[in-house]
Coordinates of C-alpha atoms and ligand atoms in Angstrom, one line a residue:
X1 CA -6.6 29.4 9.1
X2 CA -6.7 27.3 11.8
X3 CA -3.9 27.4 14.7
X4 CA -0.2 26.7 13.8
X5 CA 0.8 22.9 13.2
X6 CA 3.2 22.2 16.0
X7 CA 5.2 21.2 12.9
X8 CA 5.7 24.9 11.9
X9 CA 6.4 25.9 15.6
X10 CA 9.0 23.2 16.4
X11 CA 10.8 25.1 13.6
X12 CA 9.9 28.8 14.0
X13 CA 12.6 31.4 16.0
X14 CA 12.3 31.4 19.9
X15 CA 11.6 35.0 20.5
X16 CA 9.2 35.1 23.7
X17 CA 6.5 35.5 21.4
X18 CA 3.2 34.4 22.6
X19 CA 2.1 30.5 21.4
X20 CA -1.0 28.6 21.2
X21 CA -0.1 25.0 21.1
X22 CA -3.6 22.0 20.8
X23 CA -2.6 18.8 20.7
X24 CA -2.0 15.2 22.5
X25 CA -0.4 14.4 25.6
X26 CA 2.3 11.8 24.9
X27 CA 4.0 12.4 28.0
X28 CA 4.4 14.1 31.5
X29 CA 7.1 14.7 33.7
X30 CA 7.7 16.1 37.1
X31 CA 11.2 17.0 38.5
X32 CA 11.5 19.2 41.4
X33 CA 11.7 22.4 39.3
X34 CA 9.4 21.8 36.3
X35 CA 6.5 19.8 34.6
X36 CA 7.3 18.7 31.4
X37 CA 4.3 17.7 28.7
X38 CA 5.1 16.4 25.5
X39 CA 2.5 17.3 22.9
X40 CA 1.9 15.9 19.8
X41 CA -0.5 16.7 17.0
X42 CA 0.2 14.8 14.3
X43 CA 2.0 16.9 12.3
X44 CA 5.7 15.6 13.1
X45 CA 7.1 12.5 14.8
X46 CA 8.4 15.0 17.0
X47 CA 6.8 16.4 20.2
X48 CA 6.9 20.0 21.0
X49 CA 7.6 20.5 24.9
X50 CA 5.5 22.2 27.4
X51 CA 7.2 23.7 30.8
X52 CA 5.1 24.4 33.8
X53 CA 6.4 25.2 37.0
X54 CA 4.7 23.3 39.9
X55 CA 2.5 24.6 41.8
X56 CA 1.1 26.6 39.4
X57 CA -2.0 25.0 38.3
X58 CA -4.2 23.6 40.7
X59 CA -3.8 19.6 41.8
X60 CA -7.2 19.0 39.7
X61 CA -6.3 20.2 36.6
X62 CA -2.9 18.7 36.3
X63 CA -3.9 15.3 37.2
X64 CA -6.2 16.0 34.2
X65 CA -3.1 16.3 31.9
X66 CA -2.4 13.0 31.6
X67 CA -1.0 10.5 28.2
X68 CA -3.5 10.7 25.6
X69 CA -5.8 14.2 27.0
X70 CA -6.2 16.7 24.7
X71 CA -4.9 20.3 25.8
X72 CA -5.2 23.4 24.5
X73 CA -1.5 25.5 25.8
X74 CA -1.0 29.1 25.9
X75 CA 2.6 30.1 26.0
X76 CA 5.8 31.7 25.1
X77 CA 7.9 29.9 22.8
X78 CA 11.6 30.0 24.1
X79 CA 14.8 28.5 23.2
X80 CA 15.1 24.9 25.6
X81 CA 17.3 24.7 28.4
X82 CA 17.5 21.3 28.3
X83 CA 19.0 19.5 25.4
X84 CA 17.2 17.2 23.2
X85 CA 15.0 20.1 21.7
X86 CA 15.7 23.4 20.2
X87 CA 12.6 25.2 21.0
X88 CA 10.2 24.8 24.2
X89 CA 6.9 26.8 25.3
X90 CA 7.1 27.9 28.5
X91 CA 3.4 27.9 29.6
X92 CA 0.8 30.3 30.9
X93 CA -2.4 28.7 30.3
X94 CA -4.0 25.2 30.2
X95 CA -7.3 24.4 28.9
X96 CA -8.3 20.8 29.0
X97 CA -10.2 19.5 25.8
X98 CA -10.7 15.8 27.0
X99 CA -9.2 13.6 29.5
X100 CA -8.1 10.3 29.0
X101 CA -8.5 8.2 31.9
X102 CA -5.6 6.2 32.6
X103 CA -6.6 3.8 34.2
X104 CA -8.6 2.5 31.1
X105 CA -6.5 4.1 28.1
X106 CA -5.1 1.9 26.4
X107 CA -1.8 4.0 24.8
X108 CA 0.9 4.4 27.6
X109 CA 3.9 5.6 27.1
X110 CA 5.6 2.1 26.2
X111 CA 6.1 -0.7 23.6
X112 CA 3.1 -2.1 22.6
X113 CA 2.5 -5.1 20.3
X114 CA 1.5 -4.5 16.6
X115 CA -1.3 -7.1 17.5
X116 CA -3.0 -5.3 20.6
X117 CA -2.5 -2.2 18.3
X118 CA -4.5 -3.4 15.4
X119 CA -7.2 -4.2 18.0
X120 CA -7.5 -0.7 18.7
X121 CA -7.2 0.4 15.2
X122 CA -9.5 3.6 16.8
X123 CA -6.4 5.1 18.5
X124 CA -3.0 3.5 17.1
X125 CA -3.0 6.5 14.5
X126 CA -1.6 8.3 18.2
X127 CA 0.9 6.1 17.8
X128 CA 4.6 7.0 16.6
X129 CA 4.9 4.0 14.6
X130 CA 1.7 4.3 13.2
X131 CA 1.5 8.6 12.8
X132 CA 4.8 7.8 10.7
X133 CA 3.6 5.3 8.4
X134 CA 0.3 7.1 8.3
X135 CA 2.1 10.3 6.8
X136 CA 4.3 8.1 4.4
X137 CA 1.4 6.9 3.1
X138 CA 0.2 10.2 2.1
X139 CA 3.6 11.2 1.2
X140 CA 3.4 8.4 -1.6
X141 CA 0.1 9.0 -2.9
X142 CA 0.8 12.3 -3.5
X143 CA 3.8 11.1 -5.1
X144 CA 2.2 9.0 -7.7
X145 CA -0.1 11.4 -8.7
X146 CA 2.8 14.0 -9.3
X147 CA 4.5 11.9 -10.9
X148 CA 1.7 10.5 -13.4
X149 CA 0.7 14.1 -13.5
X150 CA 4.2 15.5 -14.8
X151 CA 4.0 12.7 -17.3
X152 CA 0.9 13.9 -18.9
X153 CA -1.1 10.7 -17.8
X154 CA -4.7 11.5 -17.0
X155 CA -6.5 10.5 -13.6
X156 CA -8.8 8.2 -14.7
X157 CA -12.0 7.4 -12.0
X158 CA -12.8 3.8 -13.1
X159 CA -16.0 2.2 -11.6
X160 CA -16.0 0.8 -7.7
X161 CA -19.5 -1.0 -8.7
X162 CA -19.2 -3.3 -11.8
X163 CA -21.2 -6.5 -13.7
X164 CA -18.0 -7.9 -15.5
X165 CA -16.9 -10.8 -13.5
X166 CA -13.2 -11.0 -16.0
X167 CA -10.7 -11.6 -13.8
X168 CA -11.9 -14.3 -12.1
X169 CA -15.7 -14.6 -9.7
X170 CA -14.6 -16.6 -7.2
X171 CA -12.9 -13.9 -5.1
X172 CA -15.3 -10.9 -5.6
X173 CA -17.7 -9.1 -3.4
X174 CA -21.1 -9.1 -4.0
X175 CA -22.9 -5.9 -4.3
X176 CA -27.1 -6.1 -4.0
X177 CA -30.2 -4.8 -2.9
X178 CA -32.4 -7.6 -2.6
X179 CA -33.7 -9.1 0.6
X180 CA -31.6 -12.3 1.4
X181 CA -34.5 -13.5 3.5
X182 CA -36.7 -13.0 0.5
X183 CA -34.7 -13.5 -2.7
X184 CA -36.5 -13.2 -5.7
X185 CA -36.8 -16.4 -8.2
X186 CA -37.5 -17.0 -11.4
X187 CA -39.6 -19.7 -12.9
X188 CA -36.8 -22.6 -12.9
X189 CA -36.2 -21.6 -9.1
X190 CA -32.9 -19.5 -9.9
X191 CA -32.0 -16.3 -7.7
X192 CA -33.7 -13.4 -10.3
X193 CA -30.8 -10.6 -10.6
X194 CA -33.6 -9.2 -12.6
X195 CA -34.5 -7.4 -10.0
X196 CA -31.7 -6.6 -8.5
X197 CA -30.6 -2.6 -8.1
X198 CA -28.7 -3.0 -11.6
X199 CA -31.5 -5.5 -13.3
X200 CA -28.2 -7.9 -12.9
X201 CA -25.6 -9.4 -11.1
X202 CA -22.9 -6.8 -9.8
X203 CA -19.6 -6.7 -7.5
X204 CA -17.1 -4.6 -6.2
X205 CA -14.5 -4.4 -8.5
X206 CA -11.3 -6.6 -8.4
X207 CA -9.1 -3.8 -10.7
X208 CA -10.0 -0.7 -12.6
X209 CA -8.1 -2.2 -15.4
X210 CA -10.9 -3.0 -18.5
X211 CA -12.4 0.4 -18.1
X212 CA -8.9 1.9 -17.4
X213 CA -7.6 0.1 -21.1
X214 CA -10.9 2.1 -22.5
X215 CA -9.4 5.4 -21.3
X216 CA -6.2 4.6 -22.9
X217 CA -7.9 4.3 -26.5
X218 CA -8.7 7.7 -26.0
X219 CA -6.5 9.9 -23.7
X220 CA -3.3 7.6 -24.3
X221 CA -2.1 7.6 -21.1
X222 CA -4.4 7.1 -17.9
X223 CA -4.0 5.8 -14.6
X224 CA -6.6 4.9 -12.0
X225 CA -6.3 5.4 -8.4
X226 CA -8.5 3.6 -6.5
X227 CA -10.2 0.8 -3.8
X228 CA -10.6 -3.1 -5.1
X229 CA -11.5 -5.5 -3.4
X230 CA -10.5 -9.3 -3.4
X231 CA -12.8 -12.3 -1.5
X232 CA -9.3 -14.3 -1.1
X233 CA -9.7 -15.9 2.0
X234 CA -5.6 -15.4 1.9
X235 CA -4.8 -14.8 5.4
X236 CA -1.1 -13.8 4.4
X237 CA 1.3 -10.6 5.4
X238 CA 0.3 -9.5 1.7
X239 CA -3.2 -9.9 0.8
X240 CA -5.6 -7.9 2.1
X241 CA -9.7 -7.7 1.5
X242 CA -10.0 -3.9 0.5
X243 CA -6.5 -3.1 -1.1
X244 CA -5.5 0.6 -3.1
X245 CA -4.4 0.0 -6.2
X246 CA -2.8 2.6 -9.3
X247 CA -2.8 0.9 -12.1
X248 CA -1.7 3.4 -15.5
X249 CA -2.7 2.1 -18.9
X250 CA -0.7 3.1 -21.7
X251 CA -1.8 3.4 -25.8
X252 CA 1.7 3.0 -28.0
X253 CA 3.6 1.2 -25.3
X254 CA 5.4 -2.1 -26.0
X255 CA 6.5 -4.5 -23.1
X256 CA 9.7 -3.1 -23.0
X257 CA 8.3 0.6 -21.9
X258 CA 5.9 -0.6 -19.5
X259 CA 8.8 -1.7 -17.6
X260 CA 10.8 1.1 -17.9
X261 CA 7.7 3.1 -16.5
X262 CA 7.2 0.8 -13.8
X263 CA 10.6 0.5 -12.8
X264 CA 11.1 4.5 -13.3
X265 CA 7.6 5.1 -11.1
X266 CA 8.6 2.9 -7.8
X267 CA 12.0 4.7 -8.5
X268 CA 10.4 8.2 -8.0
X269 CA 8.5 7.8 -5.7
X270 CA 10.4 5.9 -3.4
X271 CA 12.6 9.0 -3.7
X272 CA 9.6 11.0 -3.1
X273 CA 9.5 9.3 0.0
X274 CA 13.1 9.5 1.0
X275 CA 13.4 13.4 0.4
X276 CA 10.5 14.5 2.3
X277 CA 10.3 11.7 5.2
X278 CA 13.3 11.6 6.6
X279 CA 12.4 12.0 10.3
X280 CA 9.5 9.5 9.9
X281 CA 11.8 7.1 7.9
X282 CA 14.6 7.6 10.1
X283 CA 11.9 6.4 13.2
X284 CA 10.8 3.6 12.0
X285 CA 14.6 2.4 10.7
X286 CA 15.4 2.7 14.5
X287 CA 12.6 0.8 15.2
X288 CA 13.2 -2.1 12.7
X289 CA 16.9 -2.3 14.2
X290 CA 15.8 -2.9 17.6
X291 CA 13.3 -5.3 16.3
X292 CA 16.2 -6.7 14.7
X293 CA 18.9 -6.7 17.7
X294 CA 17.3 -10.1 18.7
X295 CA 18.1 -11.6 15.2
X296 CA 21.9 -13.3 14.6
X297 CA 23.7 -10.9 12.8
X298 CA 24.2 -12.8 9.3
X299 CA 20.3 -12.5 9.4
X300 CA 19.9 -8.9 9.7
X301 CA 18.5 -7.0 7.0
X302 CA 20.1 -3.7 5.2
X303 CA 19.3 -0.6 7.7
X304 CA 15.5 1.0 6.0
X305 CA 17.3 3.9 4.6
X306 CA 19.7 1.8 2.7
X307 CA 17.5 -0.6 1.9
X308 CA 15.3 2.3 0.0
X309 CA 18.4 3.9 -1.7
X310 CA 19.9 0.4 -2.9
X311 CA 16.5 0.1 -4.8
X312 CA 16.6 3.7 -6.1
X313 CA 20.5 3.2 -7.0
X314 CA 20.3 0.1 -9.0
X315 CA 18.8 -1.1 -12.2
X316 CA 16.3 -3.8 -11.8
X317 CA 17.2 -7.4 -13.1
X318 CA 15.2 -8.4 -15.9
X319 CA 14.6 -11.3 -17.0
X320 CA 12.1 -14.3 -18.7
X321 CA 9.7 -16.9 -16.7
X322 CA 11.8 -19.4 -18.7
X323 CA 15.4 -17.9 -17.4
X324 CA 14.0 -17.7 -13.6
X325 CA 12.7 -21.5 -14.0
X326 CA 16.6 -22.4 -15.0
X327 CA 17.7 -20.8 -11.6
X328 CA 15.3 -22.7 -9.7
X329 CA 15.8 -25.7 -11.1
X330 CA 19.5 -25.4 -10.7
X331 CA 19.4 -23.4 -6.7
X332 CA 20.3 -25.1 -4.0
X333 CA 17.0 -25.2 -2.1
X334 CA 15.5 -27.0 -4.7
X335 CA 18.5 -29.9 -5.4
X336 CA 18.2 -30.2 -1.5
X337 CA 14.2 -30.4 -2.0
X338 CA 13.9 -27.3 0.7
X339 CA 11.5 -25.8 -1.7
X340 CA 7.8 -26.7 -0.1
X341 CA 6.3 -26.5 -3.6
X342 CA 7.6 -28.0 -6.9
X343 CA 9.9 -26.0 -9.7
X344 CA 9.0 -26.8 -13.6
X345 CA 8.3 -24.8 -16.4
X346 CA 4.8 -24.4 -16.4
X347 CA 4.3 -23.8 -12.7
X348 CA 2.8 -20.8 -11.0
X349 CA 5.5 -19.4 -8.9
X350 CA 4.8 -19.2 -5.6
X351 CA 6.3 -16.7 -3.0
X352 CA 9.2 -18.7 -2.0
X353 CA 10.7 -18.5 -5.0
X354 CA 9.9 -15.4 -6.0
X355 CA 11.9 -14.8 -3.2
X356 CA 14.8 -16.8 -3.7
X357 CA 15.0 -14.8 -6.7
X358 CA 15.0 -11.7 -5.2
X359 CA 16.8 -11.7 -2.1
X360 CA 19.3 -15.0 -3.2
X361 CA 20.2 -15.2 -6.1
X362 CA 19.7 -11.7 -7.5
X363 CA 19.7 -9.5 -4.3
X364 CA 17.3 -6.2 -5.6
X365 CA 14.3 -6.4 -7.5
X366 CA 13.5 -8.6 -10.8
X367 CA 11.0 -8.0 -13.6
X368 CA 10.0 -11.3 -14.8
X369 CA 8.4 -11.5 -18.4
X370 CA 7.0 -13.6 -20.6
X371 CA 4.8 -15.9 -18.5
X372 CA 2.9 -19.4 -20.1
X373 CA -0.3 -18.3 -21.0
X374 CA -1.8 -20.7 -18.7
X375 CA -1.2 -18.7 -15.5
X376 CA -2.2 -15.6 -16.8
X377 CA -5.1 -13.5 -17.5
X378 CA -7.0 -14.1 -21.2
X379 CA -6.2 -10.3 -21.7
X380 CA -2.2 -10.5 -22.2
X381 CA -0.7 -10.5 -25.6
X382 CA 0.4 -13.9 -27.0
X383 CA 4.2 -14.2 -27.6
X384 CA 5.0 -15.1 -31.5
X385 CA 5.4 -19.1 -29.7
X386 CA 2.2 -18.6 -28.6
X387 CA 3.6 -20.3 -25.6
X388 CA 4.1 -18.0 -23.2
X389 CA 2.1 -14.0 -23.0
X390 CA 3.9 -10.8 -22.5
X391 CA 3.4 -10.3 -18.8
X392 CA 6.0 -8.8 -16.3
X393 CA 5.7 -9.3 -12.7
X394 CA 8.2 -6.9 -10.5
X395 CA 9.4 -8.7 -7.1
X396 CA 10.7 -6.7 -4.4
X397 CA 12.6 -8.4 -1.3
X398 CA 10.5 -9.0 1.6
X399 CA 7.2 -8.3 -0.3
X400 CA 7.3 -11.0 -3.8
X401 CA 5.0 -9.2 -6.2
X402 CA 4.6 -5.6 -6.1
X403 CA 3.4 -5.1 -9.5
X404 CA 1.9 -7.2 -12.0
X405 CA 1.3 -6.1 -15.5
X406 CA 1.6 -6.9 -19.2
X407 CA 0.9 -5.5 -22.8
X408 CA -2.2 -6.6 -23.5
X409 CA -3.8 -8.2 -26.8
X410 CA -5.2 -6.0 -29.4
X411 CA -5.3 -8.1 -31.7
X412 CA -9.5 -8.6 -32.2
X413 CA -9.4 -12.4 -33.0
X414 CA -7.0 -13.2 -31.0
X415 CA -8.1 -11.7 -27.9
X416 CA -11.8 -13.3 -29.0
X417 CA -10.2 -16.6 -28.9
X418 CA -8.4 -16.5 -25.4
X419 CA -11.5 -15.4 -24.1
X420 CA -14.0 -18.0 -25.3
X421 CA -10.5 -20.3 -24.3
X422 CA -11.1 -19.1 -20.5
X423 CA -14.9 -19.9 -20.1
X424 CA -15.7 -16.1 -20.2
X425 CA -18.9 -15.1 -22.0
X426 CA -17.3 -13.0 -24.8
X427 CA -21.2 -11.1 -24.3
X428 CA -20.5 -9.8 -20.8
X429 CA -17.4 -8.1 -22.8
X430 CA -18.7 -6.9 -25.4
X431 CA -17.8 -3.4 -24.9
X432 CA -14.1 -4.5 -23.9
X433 CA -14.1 -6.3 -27.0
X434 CA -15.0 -3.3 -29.5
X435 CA -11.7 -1.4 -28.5
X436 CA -10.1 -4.1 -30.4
X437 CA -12.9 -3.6 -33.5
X438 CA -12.6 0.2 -33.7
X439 CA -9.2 1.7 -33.5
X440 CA -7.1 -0.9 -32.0
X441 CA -3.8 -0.1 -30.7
X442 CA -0.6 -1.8 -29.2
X443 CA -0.8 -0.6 -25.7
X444 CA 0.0 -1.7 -22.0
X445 CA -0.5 -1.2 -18.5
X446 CA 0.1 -2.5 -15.3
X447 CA -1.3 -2.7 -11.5
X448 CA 1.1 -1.8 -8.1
X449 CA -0.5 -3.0 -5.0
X450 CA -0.1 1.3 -2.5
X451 CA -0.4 -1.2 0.7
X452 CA 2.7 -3.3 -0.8
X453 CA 4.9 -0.4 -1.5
X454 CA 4.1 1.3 1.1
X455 CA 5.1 -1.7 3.3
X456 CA 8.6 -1.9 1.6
X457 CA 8.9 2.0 2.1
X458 CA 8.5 1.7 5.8
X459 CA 9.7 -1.6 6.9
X460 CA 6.3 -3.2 8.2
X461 CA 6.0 -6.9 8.0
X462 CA 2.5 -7.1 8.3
X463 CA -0.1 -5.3 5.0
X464 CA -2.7 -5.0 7.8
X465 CA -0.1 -2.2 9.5
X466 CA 0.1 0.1 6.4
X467 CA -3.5 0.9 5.7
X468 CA -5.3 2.8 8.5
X469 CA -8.8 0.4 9.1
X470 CA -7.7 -3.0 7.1
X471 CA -10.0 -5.2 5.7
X472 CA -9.5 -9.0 6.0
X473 CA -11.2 -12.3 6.6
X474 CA -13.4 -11.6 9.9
X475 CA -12.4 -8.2 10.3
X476 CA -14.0 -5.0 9.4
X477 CA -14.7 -3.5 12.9
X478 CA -13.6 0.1 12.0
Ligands
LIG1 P1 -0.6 -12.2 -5.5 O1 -0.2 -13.3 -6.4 O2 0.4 -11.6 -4.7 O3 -1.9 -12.5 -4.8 P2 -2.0 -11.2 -7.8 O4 -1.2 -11.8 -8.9 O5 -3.3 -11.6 -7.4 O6 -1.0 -11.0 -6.5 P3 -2.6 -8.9 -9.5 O7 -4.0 -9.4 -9.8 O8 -1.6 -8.9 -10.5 O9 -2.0 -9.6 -8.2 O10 -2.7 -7.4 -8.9 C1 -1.8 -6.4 -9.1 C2 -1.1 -6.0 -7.8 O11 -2.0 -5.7 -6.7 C3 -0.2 -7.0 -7.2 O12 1.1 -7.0 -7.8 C4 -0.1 -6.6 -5.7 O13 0.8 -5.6 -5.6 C5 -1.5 -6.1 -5.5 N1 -2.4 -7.0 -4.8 C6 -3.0 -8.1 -5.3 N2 -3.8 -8.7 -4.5 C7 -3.7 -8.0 -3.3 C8 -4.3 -8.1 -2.0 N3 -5.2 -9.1 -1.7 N4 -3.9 -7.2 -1.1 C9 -3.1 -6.2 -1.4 N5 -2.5 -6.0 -2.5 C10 -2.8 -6.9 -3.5
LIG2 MN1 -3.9 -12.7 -5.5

């Protein structure tokens, strides 16, 4: 099916046998004895190398090969001559799929910003940087669905479309049918969701999370695996409009499991990542260290590689929202009043401490539990103090939060009362409610951010890097 994956050729025995090699010029090169190509297909980081001798194609067709045409090869594979490579194809015939002019290509053969790049979001999957990251990514989805798979949790296809407006309106998308130049009223002059597509008002959906909780009071353990969306006009390195998130839901699990799962899942599949990417892992850590050569040694980061197995190797540092305030309150930035916002018990944490946390005072990652139930969602279970809800945050060097979960209330009147407590209409619920009424159960779940692990798995600084066509504030050209 199909022709051979320049992946499976690279490795296959050199025995003069004939080749058919389609793929992407990445480079040419003319000595005096030979034309070298470098073709790429995708499959690997690494280019399989074409040898023609010159002279024999025509002038026309070889000034056709150029960076970035696509060329079909015919060939014999054959051990190299040169070093460098093991196997080369020594070539016979050349047909030219598409040219790539370059005097208006954008992708030649040197360092380009990440910024131009994002501009042409078209082509940087030709990219090396980007071809790695782009098979990491998959590497790691398929990850987390084996591993939820060999854990007997069910996939779980929550709604992209929804009405309930839970977690918070302000930063959802709208979804609708009606003409904006001709909106519909009702008699006091309101916009008449009546007759909208859905008779009401819908969005995309911000987490799979209430439907995924209904899943769990039936199948135990689900986990979603899908696109949310968030209006946040957050212009950060972490936040973008249309993010991937896996969030598993769990009936019969207390806090304490939900973070051995979480901290057991990044775990795996993180190793996932490190058994089966090596080459692509191994590019971009020579990447990051020449990025880095600039930097004063004392501010150099861990190599990728070890980096990745420090996080695999050690246990993660848990502990409360109380403990972590302590730390804060007794650090260094914040005696010296370096800390831009203020530390008290009470406050939402924001990124700087979470990293002085991580990568100061702790160095690897912390699960924080046991927020106030002021800065968390209505749906968390209230502590026995009734201070503070069982929530857990993880925070990862270089990223902050990674994963935000909790066990959530099942208690019916309880859970009534935060939401009533919140301003939500306890109607628009209702069906989120009756879990609690029929069969309630202790359970938990939590939510992991693909783009954000996939940035600490490969290095990138920037979300809008990791996800092929990103989505942010003014931006959704591709
Ligand atoms: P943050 O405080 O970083 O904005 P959050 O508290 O809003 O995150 P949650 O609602 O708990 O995040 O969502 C669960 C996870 O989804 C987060 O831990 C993070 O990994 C990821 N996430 C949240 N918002 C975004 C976003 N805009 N872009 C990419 N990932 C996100
Ligand atoms: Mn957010």
């Amino acid at each position: 099916m199909g022709p051979l994956q320049i992946k499976e050729i690279l490795q296959a025995t050199p025995e003069n046998q004939p080749i058919t090699l389609k793929g992407w010029v990445r480079t040419k090169r003319e000595s005096k004895n030979a034309i070298f190509i470098a073709l790429n297909d995708g499959s690997t980081i690494h280019n399989i190398q074409a040898v023609a001798e010159p002279g024999q194609f025509s002038d026309e067709l070889m000034q056709s090969v150029t960076t970035g045409s696509c060329l079909k090869i015919d060939g014999q594979l054959v051990e190299s001559q040169g070093s460098g490579q093991v196997v080369e194809v020594k070539v016979n015939a050349i047909e030219v799929y598409g040219t790539a002019d370059p005097e208006v290509y954008p992708l030649q053969p040197k360092k380009h910003s990440l910024e131009f790049l994002r501009e042409i979001a078209h082509l940087r999957p030709r990219t090396n940087t980007f071809s790695a990251i782009l098979r990491i990514r998959h590497a790691l989805a398929f990850a987390v669905h084996q591993y939820f798979n060999d854990k007997g949790f069910f996939y779980l296809h929550t709604p992209v479309i929804t009405a309930s407006d839970a977690e918070g309106a302000g930063e959802m998308f709208r979804v609708t049918t009606l003409d904006l130049n001709k909106l519909p009223r009702t008699e006091e002059g309101a916009i008449n969701f009546k007759e909208d597509f859905f008779g009401r008002e819908t969005n995309l959906t911000v987490s799979g999370q209430l439907e995924g909780e209904l899943g769990a009071m039936a199948l135990s353990k689900i986990y979603t695996f899908g696109p949310t969306f968030r209006a946040e006009n957050s212009n950060t390195t972490r936040h973008l409009a249309e993010f991937w998130m896996i969030e598993p839901e769990m009936a019969f699990f207390e806090l304490e499991d939900n973070m051995d799962l979480a901290e057991d899942f990044v775990k795996k599949v993180i190793t996932y990542a490190l058994i089966n990417c090596k080459d692509d892992l191994n590019f971009l850590q020579n990447r990051l260290a020449d990025e880095e050569k600039s930097k004063p040694q004392n501010e150099r980061s861990l190599p990728l590689l070890e980096k990745l197995s420090f996080v695999v190797d050690n246990p993660f540092e848990r502990l409360t929202y109380t403990e972590a305030i302590d730390i804060l309150l007794k650090s260094k930035p914040h005696k010296e009043k370096k800390f831009q916002y203020q530390v008290g018990w009470g406050i939402d944490l924001s990124s700087e401490h979470e990293r002085y946390l991580v990568e100061k005072h702790f160095k690897k990652p912390v699960i924080l539990t046991n927020y106030p139930r002021e800065i968390k969602s209505f749906y968390m279970k209230l502590d026995e103090d009734g201070k503070t809800v069982r929530a857990m945050d993880v925070l990862f060097p270089g990223i902050g939060e990674i994963i935000g979960g909790s066990q959530r209330e099942e208690n019916y009147e309880k859970l009534l009362g935060r939401v009533n407590e919140v301003g939500i209409d306890p109607q628009n619920l209702w069906w989120y409610l009756e879990t609690r009424q029929f069969g309630t159960a202790p359970h938990s779940g939590f939510g992991l951010g693909f783009e954000r692990l996939v940035q600490f798995v490969t290095g990138m600084g920037n979300i809008r890097d990791v996800i092929p066509f990103p989505r942010y504030p003014k931006s959704a050209e591709f």
